[in-house]
Coordinates of C-alpha atoms and ligand atoms in Angstrom, one line a residue:
X188 CA 0.0 -0.1 0.0
X189 CA 1.5 3.4 -1.0
X190 CA 1.5 5.9 1.9
X191 CA -0.6 8.9 1.7
X192 CA -0.2 10.1 5.2
X193 CA -1.9 13.5 4.7
X194 CA -4.3 12.4 2.0
X195 CA -1.9 12.3 -0.9
X196 CA 0.8 10.0 -2.0
X197 CA 3.4 12.6 -2.1
X198 CA 4.1 14.0 -5.5
X199 CA 1.4 11.8 -7.4
X200 CA -2.1 12.4 -8.4
X201 CA -4.4 9.5 -7.8
X202 CA -4.4 8.6 -11.6
X203 CA -0.7 8.0 -11.3
X204 CA -1.0 6.1 -8.3
X205 CA -3.5 3.8 -9.9
X206 CA -1.3 3.4 -12.9
X207 CA 1.2 1.8 -10.7
X208 CA -1.2 -1.2 -10.0
X209 CA -1.8 0.0 -6.2
X210 CA -5.0 -1.4 -5.0
X211 CA -5.2 0.2 -1.6
X212 CA -3.6 3.6 -0.2
X213 CA -3.0 4.5 3.2
X214 CA -3.8 7.7 5.1
X215 CA -3.1 8.7 8.8
X216 CA -5.8 9.6 11.4
X217 CA -3.5 11.6 13.5
X218 CA -2.2 13.9 10.8
X219 CA -5.6 14.3 9.2
X220 CA -7.2 15.0 12.5
X221 CA -4.7 17.9 13.0
X222 CA -5.1 19.2 9.6
X223 CA -7.7 19.6 8.0
X224 CA -9.6 18.0 10.9
X225 CA -11.7 14.8 10.5
X226 CA -15.0 16.9 10.4
X227 CA -13.7 18.9 7.5
X228 CA -12.8 15.7 5.6
X229 CA -16.2 14.4 6.4
X230 CA -17.9 17.6 5.2
X231 CA -16.0 17.3 1.9
X232 CA -17.5 13.8 1.4
X233 CA -15.1 11.5 3.4
X234 CA -11.6 10.4 2.4
X235 CA -12.6 8.9 -0.9
X236 CA -14.1 12.0 -2.2
X237 CA -11.5 14.2 -0.5
X238 CA -8.6 12.3 -2.1
X239 CA -10.5 11.2 -5.4
X240 CA -9.3 7.6 -4.7
X241 CA -12.4 5.3 -5.3
X242 CA -10.4 2.0 -4.3
X243 CA -10.0 0.9 -0.6
X244 CA -8.2 3.2 1.8
X245 CA -6.7 2.1 5.2
X246 CA -6.2 4.6 8.0
X247 CA -3.7 4.2 10.6
X248 CA -4.9 5.1 14.1
X249 CA -2.2 7.3 15.2
X250 CA -0.4 4.8 17.4
X251 CA 2.6 5.0 15.4
X252 CA 2.8 8.7 16.2
X253 CA 3.2 7.8 20.0
X254 CA 6.5 6.4 18.8
X255 CA 7.5 8.8 16.2
X256 CA 6.4 11.9 18.1
X257 CA 7.3 10.5 21.5
X258 CA 8.8 13.9 22.4
X259 CA 5.5 15.5 21.9
X260 CA 3.3 12.7 23.5
X261 CA 2.3 11.8 27.1
X262 CA 0.9 8.4 27.6
X263 CA -1.6 7.3 30.2
X264 CA -4.0 4.4 30.5
X265 CA -6.7 6.6 29.1
X266 CA -4.8 7.6 25.9
X267 CA -2.3 9.9 24.6
X268 CA -1.9 13.7 24.6
X269 CA 0.0 15.2 21.8
X270 CA 1.3 18.6 21.3
X271 CA 0.6 19.6 17.8
X272 CA 3.6 20.4 15.7
X273 CA 1.5 22.8 13.6
X274 CA 0.4 25.2 16.3
X275 CA 1.2 23.7 19.7
X276 CA -2.4 23.0 20.6
X277 CA -3.0 19.8 22.4
X278 CA -4.7 16.7 20.6
X279 CA -5.8 13.9 22.9
X280 CA -6.1 10.5 21.1
X281 CA -7.9 7.6 23.0
X282 CA -8.9 4.5 21.5
X283 CA -12.4 5.7 21.4
X284 CA -11.4 9.1 19.8
X285 CA -9.0 7.4 17.3
X286 CA -12.0 5.2 16.1
X287 CA -14.4 8.3 15.9
X288 CA -11.9 10.1 13.9
X289 CA -11.3 7.1 11.7
X290 CA -15.2 6.7 11.2
X291 CA -15.5 10.4 10.3
X292 CA -12.6 10.0 7.6
X293 CA -14.6 7.0 6.2
X294 CA -11.7 4.7 5.4
X295 CA -12.4 1.0 4.4
X296 CA -9.8 -0.5 6.8
X297 CA -9.2 1.0 10.1
X298 CA -6.5 0.3 12.8
X299 CA -7.0 -0.2 16.5
X300 CA -5.1 2.5 18.5
X301 CA -1.8 1.0 20.0
X302 CA 1.2 2.2 21.9
X303 CA 4.3 1.7 19.9
X304 CA 7.7 2.1 21.6
X305 CA 11.2 2.4 20.2
X306 CA 13.5 -0.7 20.1
X307 CA 15.6 -1.6 22.0
X308 CA 13.8 -0.6 25.1
X309 CA 13.6 -1.9 28.6
X310 CA 11.5 -5.1 29.1
X311 CA 9.2 -3.3 31.5
X312 CA 8.3 -0.6 28.9
X313 CA 7.7 -3.0 26.3
X314 CA 5.3 -5.1 28.4
X315 CA 3.5 -2.2 29.6
X316 CA 3.0 -0.9 26.1
X317 CA 1.9 -4.4 24.9
X318 CA -0.8 -4.9 27.4
X319 CA -1.9 -1.4 27.2
X320 CA -2.2 -2.0 23.4
X321 CA -4.4 -5.2 24.1
X322 CA -6.6 -3.1 26.5
X323 CA -6.8 -0.5 23.9
X324 CA -7.7 -2.9 21.3
X325 CA -10.6 -4.1 23.2
X326 CA -11.8 -0.6 23.6
X327 CA -11.6 0.2 19.9
X328 CA -13.5 -2.9 19.3
X329 CA -16.4 -1.7 21.6
X330 CA -16.3 1.7 20.3
X331 CA -16.5 0.9 16.6
X332 CA -19.9 1.7 15.0
X333 CA -19.6 1.5 11.3
X334 CA -20.4 -1.8 9.8
X335 CA -18.7 -0.9 6.4
X336 CA -15.3 -0.7 8.0
X337 CA -13.0 -3.4 8.8
X338 CA -11.2 -3.0 12.1
X339 CA -7.7 -4.7 12.4
X340 CA -5.9 -5.2 15.8
X341 CA -2.2 -4.8 16.0
X342 CA 0.2 -7.3 17.8
X343 CA 2.9 -5.7 19.8
X344 CA 5.6 -7.3 22.0
X345 CA 8.9 -5.7 21.0
X346 CA 11.4 -8.5 20.5
X347 CA 10.1 -10.8 23.1
X348 CA 8.8 -14.1 21.5
X349 CA 6.6 -15.0 24.5
X350 CA 5.1 -11.5 24.8
X351 CA 4.3 -11.5 21.0
X352 CA 2.6 -14.9 21.0
X353 CA 0.7 -13.8 24.2
X354 CA -0.4 -10.6 22.7
X355 CA -1.5 -12.3 19.5
X356 CA -3.6 -14.9 21.4
X357 CA -5.3 -12.3 23.4
X358 CA -6.3 -10.3 20.2
X359 CA -7.4 -13.4 18.4
X360 CA -9.8 -14.2 21.2
X361 CA -11.4 -10.9 20.7
X362 CA -12.1 -12.0 17.0
X363 CA -11.1 -9.2 14.8
X364 CA -11.4 -9.2 11.2
X365 CA -7.9 -8.7 10.5
X366 CA -4.6 -8.4 12.3
X367 CA -1.5 -6.5 11.8
X368 CA 2.0 -7.0 13.3
X369 CA 3.2 -3.6 14.7
X370 CA 6.0 -2.2 16.5
X371 CA 8.6 -3.6 14.0
X372 CA 11.1 -1.9 11.7
X373 CA 11.7 0.8 14.6
X374 CA 15.3 0.3 14.9
X375 CA 16.0 -3.4 15.3
X376 CA 18.0 -5.6 12.9
X377 CA 16.0 -7.2 10.0
X378 CA 16.8 -10.8 11.3
X379 CA 15.0 -9.9 14.6
X380 CA 12.1 -8.7 12.8
X381 CA 12.0 -11.9 10.8
X382 CA 12.4 -13.9 14.0
X383 CA 9.3 -12.0 15.5
X384 CA 7.3 -12.9 12.4
X385 CA 7.9 -16.5 12.8
X386 CA 6.5 -16.5 16.1
X387 CA 3.7 -14.3 15.6
X388 CA 2.1 -15.1 12.3
X389 CA 1.3 -18.6 13.1
X390 CA -0.9 -17.4 16.0
X391 CA -3.0 -15.5 13.6
X392 CA -5.8 -16.9 11.6
X393 CA -5.2 -17.6 8.1
X394 CA -8.6 -16.7 7.0
X395 CA -8.0 -13.1 8.0
X396 CA -5.6 -10.5 6.3
X397 CA -2.3 -10.2 8.1
X398 CA -0.6 -7.1 7.8
X399 CA 3.0 -6.0 8.5
X400 CA 3.0 -2.3 9.4
X401 CA 5.7 0.1 8.0
X402 CA 7.8 -2.5 6.3
X403 CA 10.0 -2.1 4.3
X404 CA 12.8 -2.8 1.8
X405 CA 12.0 -5.1 -1.1
X406 CA 13.9 -8.0 0.5
X407 CA 11.8 -7.4 3.8
X408 CA 8.6 -7.8 1.8
X409 CA 9.7 -11.2 0.3
X410 CA 10.9 -12.4 3.7
X411 CA 7.5 -11.1 5.1
X412 CA 5.4 -13.1 2.6
X413 CA 7.6 -16.1 3.2
X414 CA 6.4 -16.0 6.8
X415 CA 2.8 -15.5 6.0
X416 CA 2.2 -11.7 5.6
X417 CA -0.3 -10.6 3.1
X418 CA -0.2 -6.7 3.3
X419 CA 2.5 -4.1 3.7
X420 CA 2.8 -0.4 3.8
X421 CA 6.0 1.8 3.6
X422 CA 7.2 5.2 2.7
X423 CA 10.3 3.8 1.4
X424 CA 9.3 3.9 -2.4
X425 CA 8.2 7.5 -2.3
X426 CA 10.7 8.9 0.4
X427 CA 13.7 7.2 -1.3
X428 CA 12.4 8.4 -4.7
X429 CA 12.4 11.9 -3.5
X430 CA 15.9 11.5 -2.5
X431 CA 17.0 10.0 -5.9
X432 CA 17.2 6.3 -4.9
X433 CA 15.4 4.1 -7.3
X434 CA 14.9 0.3 -6.9
X435 CA 15.6 -2.2 -9.7
X436 CA 16.0 -5.9 -10.0
X437 CA 19.7 -5.3 -9.9
X438 CA 19.6 -3.5 -6.7
X439 CA 19.1 0.2 -5.9
X440 CA 20.6 3.1 -8.1
X441 CA 21.7 6.3 -6.7
X442 CA 20.6 8.8 -9.6
X443 CA 22.9 11.7 -8.4
X444 CA 26.0 9.2 -9.0
X445 CA 28.2 10.5 -11.8
X446 CA 28.2 7.1 -13.5
X447 CA 24.6 7.8 -14.9
X448 CA 25.5 11.2 -16.5
X449 CA 25.5 10.0 -19.8
X450 CA 23.7 6.7 -19.3
X451 CA 21.1 6.3 -22.1
X452 CA 19.3 3.3 -20.5
X453 CA 16.0 3.5 -18.6
X454 CA 15.9 2.7 -15.0
X455 CA 14.6 -0.7 -16.1
X456 CA 14.2 -2.0 -19.6
X457 CA 10.9 -3.7 -19.0
X458 CA 9.2 -1.3 -16.7
X459 CA 6.1 0.3 -18.0
X460 CA 6.2 3.5 -15.8
X461 CA 6.5 7.1 -17.1
X462 CA 10.0 7.5 -15.6
X463 CA 11.3 4.6 -17.8
X464 CA 10.4 6.3 -21.0
X465 CA 13.4 8.5 -20.0
X466 CA 17.2 7.9 -19.8
X467 CA 19.0 7.6 -16.5
X468 CA 21.0 10.5 -17.7
X469 CA 17.8 12.7 -18.1
X470 CA 16.5 11.6 -14.6
X471 CA 19.9 12.4 -13.0
X472 CA 19.8 15.8 -14.6
X473 CA 16.3 16.5 -13.2
X474 CA 17.7 15.8 -9.7
X475 CA 21.0 17.8 -10.2
X476 CA 19.0 20.7 -11.5
X477 CA 16.4 20.5 -8.6
X478 CA 13.4 20.1 -11.0
X479 CA 10.3 18.9 -9.2
X480 CA 9.6 16.3 -12.0
X481 CA 12.8 14.3 -10.7
X482 CA 11.4 13.3 -7.4
X483 CA 7.8 12.7 -9.1
X484 CA 9.3 10.3 -11.7
X485 CA 11.3 8.6 -9.1
X486 CA 8.5 8.1 -6.8
X487 CA 6.5 6.7 -9.7
X488 CA 9.1 4.3 -10.6
X489 CA 9.6 3.0 -7.2
X490 CA 5.9 2.4 -6.5
X491 CA 5.6 0.7 -9.7
X492 CA 8.5 -1.4 -9.0
X493 CA 7.0 -2.4 -5.6
X494 CA 3.8 -3.3 -7.1
X495 CA 5.2 -5.3 -9.9
X496 CA 7.2 -7.2 -7.2
X497 CA 4.2 -7.9 -5.3
X498 CA 2.3 -9.0 -8.5
X499 CA 5.2 -11.3 -9.4
X500 CA 5.1 -12.9 -5.8
X501 CA 1.3 -13.5 -6.1
X502 CA 1.9 -15.3 -9.5
X503 CA 4.9 -17.3 -7.9
X504 CA 2.7 -18.3 -4.8
X505 CA 0.0 -19.4 -7.2
X506 CA 2.5 -21.5 -9.2
X507 CA 3.9 -22.9 -6.0
X508 CA 7.4 -21.5 -6.8
X509 CA 7.7 -18.7 -4.3
X510 CA 10.8 -19.8 -2.5
X511 CA 12.7 -20.1 -5.7
X512 CA 11.3 -16.7 -6.7
X513 CA 12.4 -15.0 -3.4
X514 CA 15.9 -16.6 -3.6
X515 CA 16.4 -15.4 -7.2
X516 CA 15.5 -11.9 -6.4
X517 CA 17.7 -11.7 -3.1
X518 CA 20.5 -13.2 -5.2
X519 CA 20.2 -10.4 -7.9
X520 CA 19.7 -7.5 -5.3
X521 CA 22.9 -8.7 -3.6
X522 CA 24.5 -8.2 -7.1
Ligands
ZN131 ZN1 10.0 2.6 -14.2

């Protein structure tokens, strides 16, 4: 899922996002509640009309911001009080308030409000945040009113195998429609993340979508799929694209590199995206000249790359050849 935190996948209008093959886009309840406000989005017809995106939308609950904006957040059992980076006003998010905001925004998939902490962290802090997240998931379930929205719970537990399993079991008892694995890709090694998936995912029902939040690099997506994950979101394709880093089957290219100055080849010969109608030399020139088209085209290519990778993975799964597919990709990326 391409990330459109503020109701826009940065630099790309929805038609271009659709061209990449994306089916679902992400938006963020915390950021949209601050600006323009959930009621304003509702008055403008809800997120689908607001963004002009007719496909499914998933909103994150604001739980990740407890981690990413920790210096602006005060956590209690009741909820979290944030100091707005826009005007310093305070915004209180509780499980009930997060659900109300997400109901006003009107996404199709909505997330439970959880407490994400940085890793590594003290065992006490991880345990406390995990059980708080379980408690908050139950409050979200009770608060949810809209029957046209699918509420997903989020498994926490840091890097503690027992805690991850225990948290997953408690959430599954509450019978959510989908489950996410959260609190990963927040500073730990990829191998530790894979280990957490190996203990967590088997606890989650195969009949429900299983979503790994905020991940990741192309290799992380394939390793996640190998461990049973169905859905991902990450800012990497767009954020890296804006910084002149593009993904290819032969590994990432840094477009500012002088090696591409007179390179007539496209980023990838078989890529159907608009960026790949141009030469690497031209794309490099756009970045060197600080033209806005550079970040736009690089973001478009990266999103297309990720969507094509996922489409290939789905085909490989259907043909029962996913392991070979993954190993071949990993080998080529490693160069
Ligand atoms: Zn391309």
